[in-house]
Short mmCIF file of C-alpha atoms in Angstrom, two decimals:
data_model
loop_
_atom_site.label_atom_id
_atom_site.label_comp_id
_atom_site.label_asym_id
_atom_site.label_seq_id
_atom_site.Cartn_x
_atom_site.Cartn_y
_atom_site.Cartn_z
CA MET V 1 49.59 113.20 13.29
CA LEU V 2 45.95 114.14 12.03
CA ILE V 3 43.24 113.64 14.49
CA THR V 4 39.43 113.67 13.91
CA SER V 5 36.96 116.31 15.11
CA ALA V 6 35.39 113.73 17.46
CA GLN V 7 38.79 112.99 19.00
CA ALA V 8 39.49 116.82 19.56
CA ALA V 9 36.16 117.22 21.29
CA ASP V 10 36.74 114.34 23.60
CA THR V 11 40.28 115.87 24.44
CA ILE V 12 38.85 119.21 25.31
CA LEU V 13 36.01 117.67 27.48
CA ALA V 14 38.45 115.69 29.18
CA SER V 15 40.57 118.58 29.87
CA ASN V 16 37.74 120.66 31.28
CA SER V 17 36.68 117.85 33.45
CA LEU V 18 40.02 117.30 34.78
CA ASN V 19 40.58 120.91 35.62
CA SER V 20 37.29 121.14 37.38
CA THR V 21 38.07 118.49 39.74
CA LEU V 22 41.65 119.17 40.47
CA ASP V 23 40.86 120.74 43.62
CA LEU V 24 38.45 118.15 44.80
CA HIS V 25 40.63 114.94 44.56
CA SER V 26 44.00 113.82 45.75
CA PRO V 27 46.74 113.26 43.13
CA ASN V 28 46.25 109.49 43.28
CA GLN V 29 42.64 109.91 42.58
CA LEU V 30 43.49 112.20 39.69
CA ILE V 31 45.66 109.53 38.15
CA ALA V 32 43.07 106.79 38.49
CA LEU V 33 40.39 108.99 37.08
CA ARG V 34 42.70 109.98 34.04
CA ASN V 35 43.40 106.22 33.33
CA LYS V 36 39.69 105.34 33.43
CA LYS V 37 38.80 108.06 30.79
CA ARG V 38 41.73 106.94 28.57
CA LEU V 39 40.31 103.51 28.57
CA LYS V 40 36.79 104.57 27.54
CA ARG V 41 38.42 106.67 24.77
CA LYS V 42 40.23 103.55 23.38
CA VAL V 43 37.01 101.51 23.41
CA LYS V 44 35.19 104.17 21.54
CA SER V 45 38.01 104.65 19.04
CA LYS V 46 38.19 100.95 18.30
CA ALA V 47 34.44 100.89 17.65
CA LYS V 48 34.52 103.76 15.39
CA THR V 49 37.59 102.31 13.35
CA THR V 50 35.63 99.07 12.89
CA ALA V 51 32.62 101.05 11.54
CA THR V 52 34.66 103.06 9.18
CA THR V 53 36.42 99.99 7.82
CA SER V 54 33.17 98.26 7.10
CA SER V 55 31.60 101.31 5.34
CA THR V 56 31.95 101.49 1.58
CA ILE V 57 30.80 105.36 1.44
CA ALA V 58 32.78 107.26 3.90
CA ALA V 59 36.35 108.34 2.64
CA PRO V 60 39.16 107.46 5.25
CA THR V 61 40.74 110.58 6.93
CA ASN V 62 43.46 108.37 8.50
CA LEU V 63 45.70 106.57 6.08
CA THR V 64 46.52 103.91 8.56
CA GLN V 65 42.90 102.75 8.52
CA ILE V 66 42.55 102.16 4.69
CA THR V 67 41.40 98.60 3.96
CA PRO V 68 43.52 97.14 1.17
CA PRO V 69 41.48 96.44 -2.04
CA PRO V 70 40.50 92.72 -2.62
CA ALA V 71 42.96 90.63 -4.56
CA PRO V 72 41.87 90.29 -8.31
CA ILE V 73 40.16 87.01 -9.13
CA ALA V 74 42.32 84.79 -11.41
CA PRO V 75 40.50 83.50 -14.60
CA SER V 76 39.44 79.97 -13.98
CA THR V 77 40.24 77.08 -16.33
CA PRO V 78 37.05 75.48 -17.67
CA THR V 79 36.51 72.06 -15.89
CA GLU V 80 33.83 69.27 -16.40
CA ALA V 81 30.94 69.80 -14.32
CA VAL V 82 30.91 67.26 -11.44
CA PRO V 83 27.32 66.04 -10.68
CA PRO V 84 26.26 66.61 -7.22
CA THR V 85 26.58 63.59 -4.84
CA PRO V 86 23.12 62.55 -3.83
CA PRO V 87 22.29 62.77 -0.24
CA VAL V 88 22.65 59.53 1.74
CA THR V 89 19.45 58.70 3.46
CA PRO V 90 20.35 56.79 6.54
CA THR V 91 18.47 53.44 6.86
CA ALA V 92 18.03 51.20 9.79
CA PRO V 93 19.88 47.90 9.69
CA PRO V 94 17.36 45.05 8.95
CA THR V 95 16.48 42.84 11.78
CA ALA V 96 18.25 39.40 11.40
CA VAL V 97 15.47 36.65 10.92
CA PRO V 98 16.81 33.08 11.73
CA ALA V 99 16.43 30.95 8.60
CA ALA V 100 14.26 28.01 8.52
CA PRO V 101 15.99 24.60 8.27
CA ALA V 102 16.08 23.69 4.47
CA PRO V 103 14.68 20.28 3.54
CA ASN V 104 17.03 17.70 2.02
CA GLN V 105 17.06 18.37 -1.42
CA PHE V 106 19.06 17.21 -4.61
CA SER V 107 18.66 17.86 -8.23
CA LEU V 108 18.30 15.03 -10.73
CA ASN V 109 20.51 14.96 -13.81
CA THR V 110 19.35 12.37 -16.24
CA LYS V 111 21.00 11.85 -19.49
CA LEU V 112 19.21 9.89 -22.47
CA LYS V 113 21.38 7.65 -24.50
CA GLY V 114 20.26 5.17 -27.18
CA SER V 115 21.12 2.90 -30.04
CA VAL V 116 19.17 1.43 -32.97
CA ILE V 117 20.60 -1.45 -34.90
CA PHE V 118 19.14 -2.35 -38.33
CA GLY V 119 20.47 -5.80 -39.26
CA ALA V 120 20.21 -8.14 -42.22
CA THR V 121 21.51 -11.85 -41.89
CA GLY V 122 21.23 -15.09 -43.64
CA THR V 123 23.12 -18.35 -44.37
CA LEU V 124 25.10 -18.45 -47.56
CA SER V 125 25.83 -22.12 -47.44
CA GLY V 126 25.25 -25.15 -45.21
CA ASP V 127 22.40 -27.14 -43.74
CA TYR V 128 20.43 -24.30 -42.48
CA SER V 129 17.77 -22.05 -43.93
CA ARG V 130 19.09 -19.59 -46.55
CA ASN V 131 16.29 -17.20 -46.17
CA THR V 132 17.56 -13.63 -45.47
CA ALA V 133 16.05 -11.83 -42.47
CA PHE V 134 15.93 -8.08 -41.64
CA GLY V 135 15.32 -6.91 -38.11
CA ASN V 136 16.39 -4.61 -35.33
CA ARG V 137 17.61 -4.13 -31.81
CA THR V 138 16.51 -0.91 -30.21
CA ARG V 139 17.68 0.30 -26.79
CA LEU V 140 16.90 3.47 -24.82
CA GLU V 141 19.00 4.07 -21.86
CA LEU V 142 18.22 6.57 -18.92
CA GLN V 143 21.16 7.39 -16.76
CA THR V 144 20.14 9.36 -13.73
CA GLU V 145 22.64 10.75 -11.19
CA ILE V 146 21.46 9.94 -7.59
CA GLY V 147 23.79 10.96 -5.00
CA SER V 148 27.25 9.85 -5.94
CA GLY V 149 25.95 7.01 -8.12
CA ILE V 150 24.09 6.49 -11.47
CA LEU V 151 20.85 4.75 -11.78
CA THR V 152 20.65 3.11 -15.30
CA THR V 153 17.30 2.08 -16.74
CA ARG V 154 17.57 0.41 -20.18
CA LEU V 155 14.51 -0.37 -22.34
CA GLN V 156 15.24 -2.89 -25.15
CA ALA V 157 13.20 -4.57 -28.09
CA VAL V 158 14.80 -7.16 -30.22
CA GLY V 159 13.32 -8.30 -33.50
CA LEU V 160 15.75 -10.60 -35.39
CA GLY V 161 16.04 -14.28 -35.33
CA LEU V 162 19.28 -16.69 -35.60
CA SER V 163 20.19 -18.42 -38.80
CA THR V 164 21.43 -21.49 -37.07
CA LYS V 165 18.34 -21.97 -35.12
CA ASN V 166 16.55 -23.04 -38.45
CA ALA V 167 18.08 -26.42 -39.55
CA ASN V 168 16.79 -27.71 -42.90
CA SER V 169 14.72 -30.83 -42.84
CA GLY V 170 16.36 -33.97 -44.32
CA THR V 171 19.88 -33.12 -42.69
CA SER V 172 21.63 -33.92 -39.58
CA ALA V 173 21.91 -30.32 -38.57
CA VAL V 174 20.32 -29.22 -35.32
CA SER V 175 19.76 -26.00 -33.76
CA THR V 176 22.77 -24.59 -32.10
CA ASN V 177 23.99 -21.44 -30.41
CA GLU V 178 27.05 -21.46 -32.56
CA GLY V 179 27.21 -18.56 -35.05
CA SER V 180 24.68 -16.42 -33.13
CA LEU V 181 24.90 -12.79 -33.68
CA SER V 182 25.93 -10.36 -30.80
CA TRP V 183 23.02 -8.13 -31.21
CA THR V 184 20.06 -10.53 -31.08
CA ASP V 185 18.95 -13.29 -28.81
CA GLY V 186 16.72 -14.94 -31.41
CA THR V 187 13.69 -12.89 -30.51
CA THR V 188 11.43 -11.82 -33.40
CA ASN V 189 8.54 -10.07 -31.81
CA SER V 190 10.03 -6.80 -31.03
CA SER V 191 8.33 -6.51 -27.70
CA ILE V 192 9.77 -3.70 -25.55
CA GLY V 193 10.63 -4.29 -22.03
CA ILE V 194 13.06 -3.18 -19.10
CA ASP V 195 16.34 -4.87 -19.96
CA ALA V 196 19.08 -3.56 -17.71
CA LEU V 197 18.33 -1.95 -14.31
CA LYS V 198 21.25 -1.30 -12.22
CA TYR V 199 22.79 1.22 -9.75
CA GLU V 200 26.54 1.95 -9.72
CA PHE V 201 28.35 3.97 -7.03
CA PRO V 202 31.79 4.49 -5.57
CA LEU V 203 32.20 2.82 -2.20
CA THR V 204 35.73 4.43 -2.06
CA PRO V 205 37.91 6.14 -4.49
CA GLN V 206 39.34 2.65 -5.60
CA THR V 207 36.19 0.59 -5.24
CA GLN V 208 33.14 0.69 -7.62
CA VAL V 209 30.02 -1.15 -6.68
CA VAL V 210 27.22 -2.43 -9.05
CA VAL V 211 23.76 -3.56 -7.92
CA ALA V 212 21.80 -5.16 -10.66
CA ALA V 213 18.04 -5.63 -10.27
CA ASN V 214 17.65 -7.01 -13.76
CA ALA V 215 19.71 -8.50 -16.63
CA GLY V 216 22.95 -7.81 -14.81
CA ALA V 217 26.07 -9.22 -16.56
CA ALA V 218 29.79 -9.75 -15.93
CA ASP V 219 30.87 -6.75 -18.07
CA ASP V 220 28.93 -4.57 -15.69
CA PHE V 221 31.76 -4.89 -13.06
CA THR V 222 34.51 -6.60 -14.97
CA ASP V 223 36.95 -5.85 -17.68
CA THR V 224 36.42 -8.51 -20.52
CA ILE V 225 39.90 -7.96 -21.86
CA ASN V 226 38.72 -7.79 -25.45
CA PRO V 227 38.54 -3.99 -26.26
CA TYR V 228 38.07 -3.94 -29.96
CA PHE V 229 35.71 -6.74 -30.28
CA ASP V 230 33.43 -6.27 -27.13
CA GLY V 231 31.01 -3.53 -28.24
CA ASP V 232 27.86 -5.33 -26.71
CA GLY V 233 26.57 -5.75 -30.09
CA ASN V 234 26.60 -2.14 -31.08
CA SER V 235 30.18 -2.30 -32.53
CA GLY V 236 33.01 -4.71 -32.68
CA SER V 237 32.41 -8.37 -33.43
CA ILE V 238 29.27 -9.49 -35.08
CA SER V 239 29.05 -12.74 -33.23
CA THR V 240 28.20 -13.60 -29.55
CA PHE V 241 31.39 -15.75 -29.30
CA GLY V 242 33.56 -13.16 -30.67
CA ASN V 243 32.21 -10.30 -28.60
CA ARG V 244 33.80 -11.68 -25.40
CA PRO V 245 35.35 -14.73 -23.91
CA SER V 246 32.60 -17.36 -23.07
CA ILE V 247 33.43 -17.60 -19.45
CA TYR V 248 31.92 -14.06 -18.83
CA TYR V 249 28.36 -15.34 -20.09
CA THR V 250 28.25 -17.67 -17.18
CA VAL V 251 27.57 -14.86 -14.76
CA GLN V 252 24.05 -13.11 -15.64
CA GLY V 253 20.95 -11.99 -13.67
CA GLN V 254 20.32 -10.20 -10.40
CA GLY V 255 22.90 -9.47 -7.76
CA VAL V 256 25.97 -7.45 -6.92
CA GLY V 257 29.41 -6.84 -8.33
CA ILE V 258 32.52 -5.07 -6.94
CA ARG V 259 35.47 -3.61 -8.84
CA HIS V 260 38.43 -2.65 -6.87
CA LYS V 261 41.85 -1.11 -7.95
CA LEU V 262 44.61 -2.60 -5.82
CA ASN V 263 47.27 -0.15 -7.54
CA ASP V 264 47.69 1.64 -10.75
CA LYS V 265 48.31 -1.65 -12.61
CA THR V 266 46.25 -4.25 -10.85
CA GLU V 267 42.49 -4.60 -10.57
CA LEU V 268 40.29 -7.20 -8.67
CA SER V 269 36.73 -7.94 -9.68
CA VAL V 270 34.24 -10.03 -7.61
CA GLY V 271 30.48 -10.64 -8.18
CA TYR V 272 27.35 -12.81 -7.75
CA LEU V 273 24.49 -12.88 -10.08
CA ALA V 274 21.51 -15.28 -9.90
CA ARG V 275 19.88 -16.27 -13.37
CA ASN V 276 16.23 -15.91 -11.98
CA GLY V 277 16.95 -14.11 -8.81
CA ASN V 278 13.79 -12.18 -9.22
CA ASP V 279 11.65 -15.35 -9.11
CA PRO V 280 10.71 -16.74 -5.56
CA ALA V 281 9.40 -19.89 -6.81
CA PRO V 282 11.15 -23.26 -5.90
CA GLY V 283 14.18 -23.82 -7.82
CA ASN V 284 14.76 -20.07 -8.44
CA GLY V 285 15.56 -17.01 -6.36
CA LEU V 286 18.80 -15.60 -5.27
CA LEU V 287 20.21 -18.77 -3.72
CA GLY V 288 17.93 -21.59 -4.88
CA GLY V 289 18.30 -21.52 -8.62
CA GLY V 290 20.85 -20.93 -11.23
CA PHE V 291 23.76 -18.58 -10.29
CA GLY V 292 27.28 -17.44 -11.26
CA ALA V 293 29.95 -16.23 -8.90
CA LEU V 294 33.11 -14.63 -10.39
CA ALA V 295 36.50 -13.65 -9.26
CA GLN V 296 39.03 -11.96 -11.60
CA ILE V 297 42.45 -10.29 -11.23
CA GLY V 298 43.73 -8.18 -13.97
CA PHE V 299 47.23 -6.70 -14.84
CA GLN V 300 48.07 -3.86 -17.08
CA THR V 301 51.11 -4.88 -18.87
CA GLY V 302 51.51 -1.84 -21.14
CA GLU V 303 49.74 1.50 -21.96
CA ASN V 304 46.95 -0.43 -23.91
CA SER V 305 47.75 -3.97 -22.97
CA LYS V 306 46.45 -6.14 -20.26
CA VAL V 307 46.06 -9.74 -19.19
CA ALA V 308 43.51 -11.38 -16.75
CA VAL V 309 42.93 -14.65 -14.87
CA THR V 310 39.17 -15.43 -14.26
CA TYR V 311 37.40 -18.05 -12.35
CA THR V 312 33.57 -18.59 -11.97
CA ARG V 313 31.54 -21.14 -10.04
CA THR V 314 28.20 -21.65 -11.60
CA PHE V 315 25.06 -23.69 -11.14
CA ASN V 316 22.64 -24.20 -14.07
CA SER V 317 24.22 -21.05 -15.71
CA ASP V 318 25.61 -21.96 -19.12
CA PRO V 319 27.65 -19.72 -21.48
CA GLY V 320 25.08 -19.78 -24.26
CA THR V 321 27.79 -20.33 -26.95
CA GLY V 322 29.15 -23.52 -28.24
CA SER V 323 27.67 -26.95 -28.61
CA ILE V 324 24.48 -28.42 -27.10
CA ASN V 325 26.57 -30.66 -24.94
CA ALA V 326 28.44 -27.76 -23.59
CA ASN V 327 25.08 -26.20 -22.20
CA LEU V 328 23.47 -28.90 -20.09
CA GLY V 329 23.61 -27.11 -16.82
CA GLY V 330 24.82 -28.57 -13.55
CA ILE V 331 27.68 -27.50 -11.51
CA SER V 332 30.78 -26.02 -13.27
CA ASN V 333 34.00 -24.66 -12.33
CA ASN V 334 35.25 -22.44 -15.16
CA PHE V 335 38.73 -21.00 -15.59
CA GLY V 336 39.83 -18.39 -18.15
CA LEU V 337 42.99 -16.70 -19.24
CA GLN V 338 42.59 -13.57 -21.44
CA GLY V 339 44.98 -11.08 -22.98
CA SER V 340 44.99 -8.20 -25.25
CA PHE V 341 48.27 -6.50 -26.46
CA GLN V 342 48.52 -3.23 -28.50
CA LEU V 343 51.53 -3.87 -30.68
CA SER V 344 51.14 -0.49 -32.53
CA PRO V 345 48.40 2.22 -33.00
CA GLN V 346 47.31 0.21 -36.10
CA LEU V 347 47.50 -3.40 -34.69
CA ALA V 348 46.31 -5.16 -31.55
CA LEU V 349 46.54 -8.94 -31.02
CA GLY V 350 44.65 -10.71 -28.34
CA GLY V 351 42.79 -14.02 -27.40
CA TRP V 352 41.77 -16.23 -24.57
CA ALA V 353 41.68 -19.90 -23.40
CA GLY V 354 38.83 -21.36 -21.25
CA TYR V 355 38.58 -24.76 -19.50
CA THR V 356 35.43 -26.05 -17.67
CA GLN V 357 34.92 -28.91 -15.33
CA ASN V 358 31.23 -29.79 -15.46
CA GLN V 359 28.92 -32.11 -13.57
CA ALA V 360 25.48 -32.58 -14.88
CA ALA V 361 23.09 -35.26 -15.82
CA GLY V 362 24.65 -37.91 -17.90
CA GLY V 363 28.16 -37.66 -16.52
CA ASP V 364 31.20 -35.28 -15.91
CA ARG V 365 32.47 -33.22 -18.87
CA GLN V 366 35.67 -31.41 -19.63
CA ILE V 367 34.96 -28.35 -21.88
CA TRP V 368 37.40 -26.19 -23.86
CA ASN V 369 37.15 -23.01 -25.84
CA TRP V 370 39.84 -20.68 -27.26
CA ALA V 371 40.22 -17.76 -29.76
CA LEU V 372 42.88 -15.61 -31.21
CA THR V 373 42.10 -12.05 -32.37
CA ALA V 374 43.42 -9.42 -34.63
CA ALA V 375 42.32 -5.73 -34.76
CA ALA V 376 43.30 -2.97 -36.96
CA PRO V 377 42.08 0.43 -35.75
CA ASP V 378 41.53 3.25 -38.21
CA LEU V 379 42.24 1.12 -41.21
CA GLY V 380 40.92 3.12 -44.10
CA GLY V 381 39.96 6.17 -42.11
CA LYS V 382 39.64 7.50 -38.63
CA GLY V 383 37.18 5.51 -36.46
CA ASN V 384 37.18 2.49 -38.72
CA LEU V 385 37.95 -0.99 -37.55
CA ALA V 386 38.85 -4.19 -39.16
CA GLY V 387 38.79 -7.36 -37.03
CA PHE V 388 39.55 -11.03 -37.56
CA LEU V 389 39.05 -13.96 -35.23
CA VAL V 390 39.53 -17.70 -35.34
CA GLY V 391 38.75 -19.98 -32.34
CA GLN V 392 36.83 -22.84 -31.06
CA GLU V 393 33.46 -22.31 -29.45
CA PRO V 394 32.89 -24.35 -26.15
CA ARG V 395 33.21 -27.96 -27.00
CA VAL V 396 33.07 -31.06 -24.75
CA ALA V 397 36.35 -32.74 -25.38
CA ALA V 398 35.72 -35.67 -22.92
CA SER V 399 33.07 -36.94 -20.84
CA SER V 400 32.29 -39.86 -18.68
CA ILE V 401 29.67 -42.70 -19.83
CA ASP V 402 26.00 -42.00 -18.70
CA PRO V 403 25.13 -44.96 -16.53
CA ALA V 404 21.43 -44.72 -17.51
CA THR V 405 22.17 -44.94 -21.35
CA GLY V 406 25.67 -46.28 -21.72
CA ASN V 407 26.42 -43.25 -23.83
CA ASN V 408 28.70 -40.27 -23.27
CA THR V 409 28.20 -36.55 -24.38
CA THR V 410 31.62 -36.02 -25.95
CA ASP V 411 31.29 -33.81 -29.09
CA THR V 412 32.25 -35.74 -32.19
CA LYS V 413 34.25 -33.09 -34.04
CA THR V 414 36.43 -30.16 -33.39
CA GLY V 415 34.80 -27.21 -35.21
CA LEU V 416 36.30 -23.72 -35.85
CA HIS V 417 34.67 -20.41 -35.69
CA ILE V 418 36.32 -18.07 -38.31
CA GLU V 419 35.06 -14.51 -38.57
CA GLY V 420 35.88 -11.27 -40.38
CA PHE V 421 34.29 -7.82 -40.10
CA TYR V 422 34.92 -4.36 -41.22
CA GLN V 423 33.32 -1.59 -39.25
CA PHE V 424 33.07 1.68 -41.23
CA LYS V 425 32.37 4.98 -39.31
CA VAL V 426 30.17 7.23 -41.45
CA ASN V 427 30.09 9.88 -38.62
CA ASP V 428 29.81 9.91 -34.88
CA ASN V 429 26.41 8.55 -34.89
CA LEU V 430 26.35 6.12 -37.73
CA SER V 431 28.32 3.19 -38.44
CA ILE V 432 27.99 0.29 -41.05
CA THR V 433 29.59 -3.25 -40.42
CA PRO V 434 29.47 -6.06 -42.89
CA GLY V 435 30.87 -9.32 -41.65
CA ILE V 436 31.00 -13.09 -42.33
CA ILE V 437 31.12 -16.02 -40.01
CA TYR V 438 32.40 -19.41 -41.08
CA LEU V 439 31.70 -22.55 -39.01
CA THR V 440 33.57 -25.69 -40.08
CA ALA V 441 31.42 -28.02 -38.00
CA PRO V 442 28.31 -26.34 -36.34
CA ASN V 443 27.39 -27.78 -33.00
CA GLN V 444 31.02 -29.55 -33.06
CA ASP V 445 29.22 -32.25 -34.89
CA ALA V 446 30.89 -34.54 -37.42
CA ASN V 447 27.61 -35.04 -39.34
CA SER V 448 26.97 -31.24 -39.91
CA SER V 449 28.34 -29.60 -42.94
CA SER V 450 30.10 -26.28 -42.61
CA VAL V 451 28.06 -23.14 -42.73
CA VAL V 452 28.70 -19.56 -43.90
CA ILE V 453 26.55 -16.75 -42.24
CA GLY V 454 26.61 -13.25 -43.59
CA ALA V 455 25.41 -10.14 -41.65
CA LEU V 456 25.29 -6.46 -42.22
CA ARG V 457 24.68 -4.17 -39.18
CA THR V 458 23.91 -0.59 -39.32
CA THR V 459 24.10 1.14 -35.96
CA PHE V 460 22.50 4.44 -35.11
CA SER V 461 23.75 5.79 -31.80
CA PHE V 462 22.76 8.99 -29.65
#
C-alpha cells in the first residue's frame, strides 16, 4: 500500500510523541491519547482527499482516489424551439360592486306590411252607368310587438266608386249595395286615415283576445269559413257578398273579441263591437248606439274542411249587402251556417245559409241569404286561383204590413248573384284578377233589369 509523504510525517511525529510520554501516563491514558490522534489524522486525510478530487492539475498518487471521467454527452436530436412561458403577474381580485337595479325595458319590433290595389270597374249592361272607373285602395299596416301581443295600426285610403250606386235616369233602378266590390266602400276622394287599430294578445295558450279601438270586424277574432274567397279585398272574391257570409258584416266597430280553442277540432268565438263606439253623443257610444254581439262554434271535419254555426244579436247594425229593405236597421237576430270542404288539392266546395228576424220601422221582416262556392287552387299554375259563386244576397222574403202606410217591405223578386274570377299570380308580390258579377234582379226588384259588372284588380303586396 502506498502512502504519501504527509502521511509518513504524521506517523513519525505520532511515534515520537508517544514514546516521549510513555513514562508519564498510565496504560489507559496512553490508549485514549492514541485514539484521539488517530481521529485527528482521519479528519485531515478526508479533507485532503476532497481537495485532491476537486483539483484538475494534481496527478493522483492513490489509484483509489481517481475520479471517473464524466460520461460522454449523447448527440441531441434537433427539436422545435419552445417559446418561453411569460411570467404570470399576480393580480388582486376585483372588488365586487353590487349592480344597480335595471329599469324595466323591452325592445320594440315593428313590421311594415302593405298592399296597393289598382282597380278598374264598370257596368257592361243594365240600368246603371256604363262609365268605366279606375281607382285604388292603399293600405299600410304597422305591426308592433308589445309584451306578448301585437299592436296593429293600419292606414288606408280608398279612391273608387261603386257601379251600382249610379242608377241611370229614366229607369226604375235604384242605388243598391248589391254587386259592390270587396276592395272599395264607394269612397272616391282617396283621403288617408287610420282604418284598423287593434291589440291582440294571448290570454292563455288556447285563448286569443282582440281589443279593437277603430274599425274592428268579426274576422279579427272569428273564422269566416270561406278560405279561398275571403281575402279582405286583396285576393279571392271581387265582390263584398262573395268575400264572406253576410252575417259577419253585422259585427263592426269598437269593442273586444275572444277566440278560444276547446280542443284540437273545436273552436269558440265571442265578441261585441259597437258601430259608433268612439262617439259619446246620444244614440251612439259602446252601449247606446248600434252594436253587434257574436257567438260562433266551429268544427274541423277534415284536414282542410270545417263547418260553423253562428249567431249575432244586432241593433242598427246591418250587413251592408243585399237589398235596401234588408238594411233598415232595428233589432235583429241573425243565424248562420257555413261550411268549406276540401275534396282534393285542386277542388274545394263550400257555401252558407243565413236567416234574420228583424224588427224595425215599418214592421217585422224575415230575411234570407245563401251561396254556393267552388274554388280551384293552382289552376294553370302554382298560386293561381279560379273561383265561382252563385247565391242570393240578403232579401226580405216576408214582412208585416206597416200600420202607418198600409204597405209592406217584402222584396218583389228573388235575384241571384253569380260571380266568376281568375286570380293569376305573377310573383309573390303581384297578382292580377279579372272577374265578372251578374245580378239577375238588382236590389231584389222585379222592375230592375239584370246587370253585368266587370272588374280588373291588380294587387301589389309587401
